[in-house]
């Protein structure tokens, strides 16, 4: 197997993309690369101007945010808002709304992620309507799930500080 067919196989296995035809899978795979992350590797940082979307193939990724009084924005002291596992998407907010990153993403352990290049992914979604529908539906669900989890963790953090 080669990297391109590995990526296509991973895309095919993602719930929500499995129903796409081969040209649709190929369009998504052409926008993606595999990244191997060491424990503690920074995937992206708060305020970064990046629109890439990530899918965790294996491992754990922590989403952290600098909160007032949490240590002045140093990643090591930022509270973990959520820890995502294999099968989860992250980085979708910036892709969906075009805004800068509002949180940090850090590998919690050695991890393998599929990185979808934001501009290439947008182009694939615009060129192939079925790909666009599948991607935006999947990313919308991931954003909603992550937002709910982050909201619950923020409530916990606020209660601890009270």
Coordinates of N, CA and C in Angstrom, one line a residue:
X1 N 0.8 -1.2 0.0 CA 0.0 0.0 0.0 C 0.9 1.2 0.0
X2 N 0.3 2.3 -0.6 CA 1.1 3.6 -0.5 C 0.3 4.6 0.3
X3 N 0.9 5.7 0.6 CA 0.3 6.7 1.4 C -1.1 7.2 0.9
X4 N -1.2 7.4 -0.5 CA -2.4 7.8 -1.1 C -3.6 6.8 -0.8
X5 N -3.3 5.5 -1.0 CA -4.3 4.5 -0.8 C -4.7 4.4 0.7
X6 N -3.7 4.5 1.5 CA -3.9 4.5 3.0 C -4.9 5.7 3.4
X7 N -4.6 6.9 2.8 CA -5.5 8.0 3.2 C -6.9 7.8 2.6
X8 N -7.0 7.3 1.4 CA -8.3 7.0 0.8 C -9.1 6.0 1.7
X9 N -8.4 4.9 2.2 CA -9.0 3.9 3.1 C -9.5 4.6 4.4
X10 N -8.7 5.5 4.9 CA -9.1 6.1 6.2 C -10.3 7.0 5.9
X11 N -10.3 7.7 4.8 CA -11.4 8.6 4.5 C -12.7 7.7 4.3
X12 N -12.6 6.6 3.6 CA -13.7 5.7 3.4 C -14.3 5.2 4.7
X13 N -13.4 5.0 5.7 CA -13.8 4.5 7.0 C -14.4 5.5 8.0
X14 N -14.3 6.8 7.6 CA -14.9 7.8 8.5 C -16.4 7.8 8.3
X15 N -17.0 7.6 9.5 CA -18.5 7.6 9.5 C -19.0 9.0 8.9
X16 N -19.8 8.9 7.9 CA -20.3 10.1 7.2 C -19.7 10.3 5.9
X17 N -18.5 9.7 5.7 CA -17.8 9.8 4.3 C -17.9 8.5 3.6
X18 N -18.3 7.4 4.3 CA -18.3 6.1 3.7 C -19.2 5.9 2.6
X19 N -20.3 6.7 2.5 CA -21.3 6.6 1.4 C -20.9 7.4 0.2
X20 N -19.8 8.0 0.2 CA -19.3 8.8 -1.0 C -18.8 7.8 -2.1
X21 N -19.0 8.2 -3.3 CA -18.4 7.4 -4.4 C -16.9 7.6 -4.5
X22 N -16.3 6.9 -5.3 CA -14.8 6.9 -5.4 C -14.3 8.3 -5.8
X23 N -14.9 9.1 -6.7 CA -14.4 10.4 -7.0 C -14.5 11.3 -5.7
X24 N -15.6 11.1 -4.9 CA -15.8 11.9 -3.7 C -14.7 11.6 -2.7
X25 N -14.4 10.3 -2.5 CA -13.4 9.9 -1.6 C -12.0 10.4 -2.1
X26 N -11.8 10.3 -3.4 CA -10.5 10.8 -3.9 C -10.4 12.3 -3.7
X27 N -11.5 13.1 -3.9 CA -11.4 14.5 -3.7 C -11.0 14.9 -2.2
X28 N -11.6 14.2 -1.3 CA -11.2 14.4 0.1 C -9.8 13.9 0.4
X29 N -9.4 12.8 -0.1 CA -8.1 12.2 0.1 C -7.0 13.1 -0.5
X30 N -7.3 13.8 -1.6 CA -6.3 14.7 -2.2 C -6.1 15.9 -1.4
X31 N -7.0 16.2 -0.5 CA -6.8 17.4 0.4 C -6.2 17.0 1.8
X32 N -5.8 15.7 1.9 CA -5.4 15.2 3.2 C -4.0 14.7 3.2
X33 N -3.4 14.8 4.4 CA -2.1 14.2 4.7 C -2.1 13.6 6.1
X34 N -1.3 12.5 6.2 CA -1.2 11.9 7.6 C -0.1 12.6 8.3
X35 N -0.3 12.8 9.6 CA 0.7 13.4 10.5 C 0.9 12.5 11.7
X36 N 2.1 12.2 12.0 CA 2.4 11.5 13.2 C 2.9 12.5 14.3
X37 N 2.2 12.5 15.4 CA 2.5 13.4 16.5 C 3.1 12.8 17.7
X38 N 4.2 13.4 18.2 CA 4.7 12.9 19.5 C 3.9 13.5 20.6
X39 N 4.0 12.8 21.8 CA 3.3 13.4 23.0 C 3.8 14.8 23.2
X40 N 2.8 15.7 23.4 CA 3.1 17.1 23.7 C 3.3 18.0 22.4
X41 N 3.2 17.3 21.2 CA 3.3 18.1 20.0 C 2.1 19.1 19.8
X42 N 2.4 20.3 19.5 CA 1.3 21.3 19.2 C 0.8 21.1 17.8
X43 N -0.5 20.9 17.7 CA -1.1 20.8 16.4 C -1.4 22.2 15.8
X44 N -2.0 23.0 16.7 CA -2.2 24.4 16.4 C -2.3 25.2 17.6
X45 N -2.1 26.5 17.5 CA -2.2 27.4 18.7 C -3.3 28.4 18.6
X46 N -3.7 28.9 19.7 CA -4.7 29.9 19.8 C -4.3 31.2 19.0
X47 N -5.2 31.8 18.3 CA -5.0 33.0 17.4 C -4.2 32.7 16.1
X48 N -4.0 31.4 15.8 CA -3.4 31.0 14.6 C -4.3 31.2 13.4
X49 N -3.8 31.6 12.3 CA -4.6 31.9 11.1 C -4.5 30.6 10.2
X50 N -5.3 29.6 10.6 CA -5.3 28.3 9.9 C -6.7 27.7 9.8
X51 N -7.0 27.1 8.7 CA -8.4 26.6 8.6 C -8.4 25.1 8.3
X52 N -7.3 24.4 8.7 CA -7.2 23.0 8.5 C -8.1 22.2 9.5
X53 N -8.6 21.1 9.1 CA -9.4 20.2 9.9 C -8.7 18.9 10.1
X54 N -8.8 18.4 11.3 CA -8.0 17.2 11.7 C -9.0 16.1 12.2
X55 N -8.6 14.8 11.8 CA -9.3 13.6 12.2 C -8.3 12.7 13.0
X56 N -8.7 12.3 14.1 CA -7.8 11.5 14.9 C -7.9 10.0 14.5
X57 N -6.9 9.5 13.9 CA -6.9 8.1 13.5 C -6.6 7.2 14.7
X58 N -5.6 7.6 15.5 CA -5.3 6.9 16.7 C -4.6 7.9 17.7
X59 N -4.8 7.7 19.0 CA -4.2 8.6 20.0 C -5.2 9.5 20.7
X60 N -4.7 10.5 21.4 CA -5.5 11.4 22.1 C -5.0 12.8 21.8
X61 N -5.9 13.8 21.6 CA -5.5 15.2 21.5 C -6.3 16.0 22.5
X62 N -5.6 16.9 23.2 CA -6.3 17.8 24.2 C -6.5 19.1 23.5
X63 N -7.7 19.7 23.8 CA -8.0 21.0 23.4 C -8.0 21.9 24.6
X64 N -7.1 22.9 24.5 CA -6.9 23.8 25.7 C -7.1 25.2 25.3
X65 N -7.5 26.0 26.3 CA -7.7 27.4 26.1 C -7.1 28.2 27.2
X66 N -6.6 29.4 26.8 CA -6.1 30.3 27.8 C -7.3 31.0 28.4
X67 N -7.5 30.8 29.7 CA -8.6 31.5 30.4 C -8.0 32.6 31.3
X68 N -8.8 33.6 31.6 CA -8.3 34.6 32.5 C -7.8 34.0 33.9
X69 N -6.6 34.3 34.3 CA -6.1 33.8 35.5 C -5.6 32.3 35.4
X70 N -5.4 31.8 34.2 CA -5.0 30.4 34.1 C -3.5 30.3 33.8
X71 N -2.7 31.4 33.9 CA -1.3 31.2 33.7 C -0.8 32.0 32.6
X72 N -1.5 33.0 32.0 CA -1.0 33.9 31.0 C -0.8 33.3 29.7
X73 N -1.5 32.3 29.3 CA -1.4 31.8 27.9 C -0.3 30.8 27.7
X74 N 0.3 30.2 28.7 CA 1.4 29.2 28.5 C 0.7 27.9 28.4
X75 N 0.9 27.2 27.3 CA 0.2 25.9 26.9 C 0.3 24.9 28.1
X76 N 1.4 24.8 28.8 CA 1.5 23.8 29.8 C 0.6 24.0 31.0
X77 N 0.2 25.3 31.2 CA -0.7 25.6 32.3 C -2.1 25.8 31.9
X78 N -2.4 25.8 30.6 CA -3.8 26.0 30.1 C -4.6 24.8 30.5
X79 N -5.8 25.1 30.9 CA -6.7 23.9 31.3 C -7.1 23.2 30.1
X80 N -7.2 21.8 30.2 CA -7.7 21.0 29.1 C -9.3 21.1 29.2
X81 N -9.8 21.6 28.1 CA -11.3 21.7 28.0 C -11.9 20.4 27.6
X82 N -11.3 19.7 26.6 CA -11.8 18.3 26.2 C -10.5 17.5 25.8
X83 N -10.7 16.3 25.9 CA -9.7 15.3 25.3 C -10.4 14.5 24.3
X84 N -9.9 14.5 23.1 CA -10.6 13.8 22.0 C -9.8 12.5 21.7
X85 N -10.6 11.5 21.3 CA -10.0 10.2 21.0 C -10.1 9.8 19.5
X86 N -9.6 8.7 19.2 CA -9.7 8.2 17.8 C -11.1 8.3 17.3
X87 N -11.3 8.7 16.1 CA -12.6 8.9 15.5 C -13.2 10.3 15.6
X88 N -12.5 11.2 16.3 CA -13.0 12.5 16.5 C -12.4 13.5 15.5
X89 N -13.2 14.5 15.1 CA -12.7 15.7 14.4 C -12.4 16.8 15.3
X90 N -11.4 17.6 15.0 CA -11.2 18.9 15.7 C -10.6 19.9 14.7
X91 N -10.7 21.2 15.1 CA -10.2 22.2 14.2 C -11.3 22.7 13.3
X92 N -12.6 22.2 13.5 CA -13.6 22.5 12.5 C -14.2 23.9 12.7
X93 N -14.1 24.5 13.9 CA -14.7 25.9 14.0 C -14.0 26.8 13.0
X94 N -12.7 26.9 12.9 CA -12.0 27.8 12.0 C -12.4 27.5 10.6
X95 N -12.5 26.2 10.2 CA -12.9 25.9 8.9 C -14.3 26.4 8.6
X96 N -15.2 26.2 9.5 CA -16.6 26.6 9.2 C -16.8 28.1 9.2
X97 N -16.2 28.8 10.1 CA -16.5 30.3 10.2 C -15.3 31.2 9.7
X98 N -14.2 30.6 9.3 CA -13.1 31.4 8.8 C -12.4 32.3 9.8
X99 N -12.7 32.1 11.1 CA -12.0 32.9 12.1 C -10.7 32.2 12.6
X100 N -9.9 33.0 13.3 CA -8.6 32.5 13.8 C -8.9 31.4 14.9
X101 N -8.0 30.6 15.1 CA -8.1 29.6 16.2 C -8.4 30.2 17.5
X102 N -9.3 29.7 18.3 CA -9.6 30.2 19.6 C -9.1 29.3 20.7
X103 N -8.5 28.2 20.4 CA -8.0 27.3 21.4 C -6.7 26.7 20.9
X104 N -6.0 26.0 21.7 CA -4.8 25.2 21.4 C -5.1 23.7 21.3
X105 N -4.5 23.0 20.4 CA -4.6 21.6 20.3 C -3.2 21.0 20.5
X106 N -3.1 20.0 21.4 CA -1.9 19.4 21.8 C -2.1 17.9 21.9
X107 N -1.1 17.1 21.3 CA -1.2 15.7 21.4 C -1.0 15.3 22.8
X108 N -1.9 14.5 23.4 CA -1.8 14.0 24.8 C -0.9 12.8 24.9
X109 N -0.8 12.1 23.8 CA 0.1 10.9 23.7 C 0.5 10.8 22.2
X110 N 1.3 9.9 21.9 CA 1.7 9.7 20.5 C 0.4 9.4 19.7
X111 N 0.2 10.2 18.6 CA -1.0 10.1 17.9 C -0.8 10.2 16.4
X112 N -1.8 9.7 15.6 CA -1.8 9.7 14.2 C -3.0 10.5 13.8
X113 N -2.9 11.6 13.1 CA -4.0 12.4 12.7 C -4.0 12.6 11.1
X114 N -5.2 12.7 10.6 CA -5.4 13.0 9.2 C -5.7 14.5 9.1
X115 N -4.8 15.2 8.5 CA -4.9 16.7 8.3 C -5.5 17.0 7.0
X116 N -6.7 17.7 7.0 CA -7.3 18.1 5.8 C -6.9 19.6 5.6
X117 N -6.2 19.9 4.5 CA -5.8 21.3 4.2 C -7.0 22.1 4.0
X118 N -7.2 23.2 4.8 CA -8.4 24.0 4.7 C -8.8 24.5 3.3
X119 N -7.9 25.2 2.7 CA -8.2 25.7 1.3 C -8.5 24.6 0.3
X120 N -7.7 23.5 0.3 CA -7.9 22.4 -0.6 C -9.3 21.7 -0.3
X121 N -9.6 21.6 1.0 CA -10.9 21.0 1.4 C -12.0 21.8 1.0
X122 N -11.9 23.1 1.2 CA -13.0 24.0 0.7 C -13.2 23.9 -0.8
X123 N -12.1 23.8 -1.6 CA -12.2 23.7 -3.0 C -12.9 22.4 -3.4
X124 N -12.5 21.3 -2.7 CA -13.2 20.0 -3.0 C -14.7 20.1 -2.7
X125 N -15.0 20.7 -1.6 CA -16.4 20.8 -1.2 C -17.2 21.7 -2.2
X126 N -16.6 22.7 -2.7 CA -17.3 23.5 -3.7 C -17.4 22.8 -5.1
X127 N -16.4 22.0 -5.4 CA -16.4 21.4 -6.7 C -17.3 20.2 -6.8
X128 N -17.5 19.5 -5.7 CA -18.3 18.3 -5.6 C -19.4 18.5 -4.5
X129 N -20.6 18.8 -5.0 CA -21.7 19.1 -4.0 C -21.9 18.0 -3.0
X130 N -21.8 16.7 -3.4 CA -22.0 15.6 -2.4 C -21.0 15.6 -1.4
X131 N -19.7 15.9 -1.8 CA -18.6 16.0 -0.8 C -18.9 17.1 0.2
X132 N -19.3 18.3 -0.4 CA -19.6 19.4 0.5 C -20.7 19.2 1.5
X133 N -21.8 18.5 1.0 CA -22.8 18.2 2.0 C -22.4 17.3 3.1
X134 N -21.6 16.2 2.7 CA -21.2 15.3 3.7 C -20.2 15.9 4.7
X135 N -19.3 16.7 4.1 CA -18.3 17.4 5.0 C -18.9 18.4 6.0
X136 N -19.7 19.2 5.4 CA -20.3 20.2 6.3 C -21.3 19.6 7.3
X137 N -22.0 18.6 7.0 CA -22.8 17.9 7.9 C -22.0 17.3 9.0
X138 N -21.0 16.6 8.6 CA -20.1 15.9 9.6 C -19.4 16.9 10.5
X139 N -18.9 18.0 9.9 CA -18.2 19.1 10.7 C -19.1 19.8 11.6
X140 N -20.3 20.0 11.2 CA -21.3 20.7 12.0 C -21.7 19.9 13.2
X141 N -21.8 18.6 13.0 CA -22.1 17.7 14.2 C -20.9 17.6 15.1
X142 N -19.7 17.6 14.6 CA -18.5 17.6 15.4 C -18.4 18.9 16.2
X143 N -18.6 20.0 15.6 CA -18.6 21.3 16.3 C -19.6 21.4 17.4
X144 N -20.8 20.9 17.1 CA -21.9 20.9 18.2 C -21.5 20.0 19.3
X145 N -21.0 18.8 19.0 CA -20.5 17.9 20.1 C -19.4 18.5 20.9
X146 N -18.4 19.0 20.3 CA -17.3 19.6 21.0 C -17.7 20.8 21.8
X147 N -18.6 21.7 21.2 CA -19.1 22.8 22.0 C -19.8 22.4 23.2
X148 N -20.6 21.4 23.1 CA -21.4 20.9 24.4 C -20.4 20.4 25.4
X149 N -19.4 19.6 25.0 CA -18.4 19.1 25.9 C -17.6 20.3 26.5
X150 N -17.2 21.2 25.7 CA -16.4 22.4 26.3 C -17.3 23.2 27.2
X151 N -18.5 23.4 26.9 CA -19.4 24.1 27.8 C -19.5 23.5 29.2
X152 N -19.6 22.2 29.2 CA -19.7 21.4 30.5 C -18.4 21.6 31.2
X153 N -17.3 21.5 30.6 CA -16.0 21.6 31.2 C -15.8 23.0 31.8
X154 N -16.2 24.1 31.0 CA -16.1 25.4 31.5 C -17.0 25.7 32.7
X155 N -18.2 25.0 32.8 CA -19.0 25.1 34.0 C -18.3 24.6 35.2
X156 N -17.6 23.4 35.0 CA -16.9 22.8 36.0 C -15.7 23.7 36.5
X157 N -15.0 24.2 35.6 CA -13.9 25.1 35.9 C -14.4 26.4 36.7
X158 N -15.5 26.9 36.2 CA -16.0 28.1 36.9 C -16.5 27.7 38.3
X159 N -17.1 26.6 38.5 CA -17.5 26.1 39.8 C -16.3 25.9 40.8
X160 N -15.2 25.4 40.2 CA -14.0 25.2 41.0 C -13.4 26.5 41.5
X161 N -13.5 27.5 40.6 CA -13.0 28.9 41.0 C -13.8 29.7 41.9
X162 N -15.1 29.3 42.0 CA -16.0 30.1 42.8 C -15.8 29.8 44.3

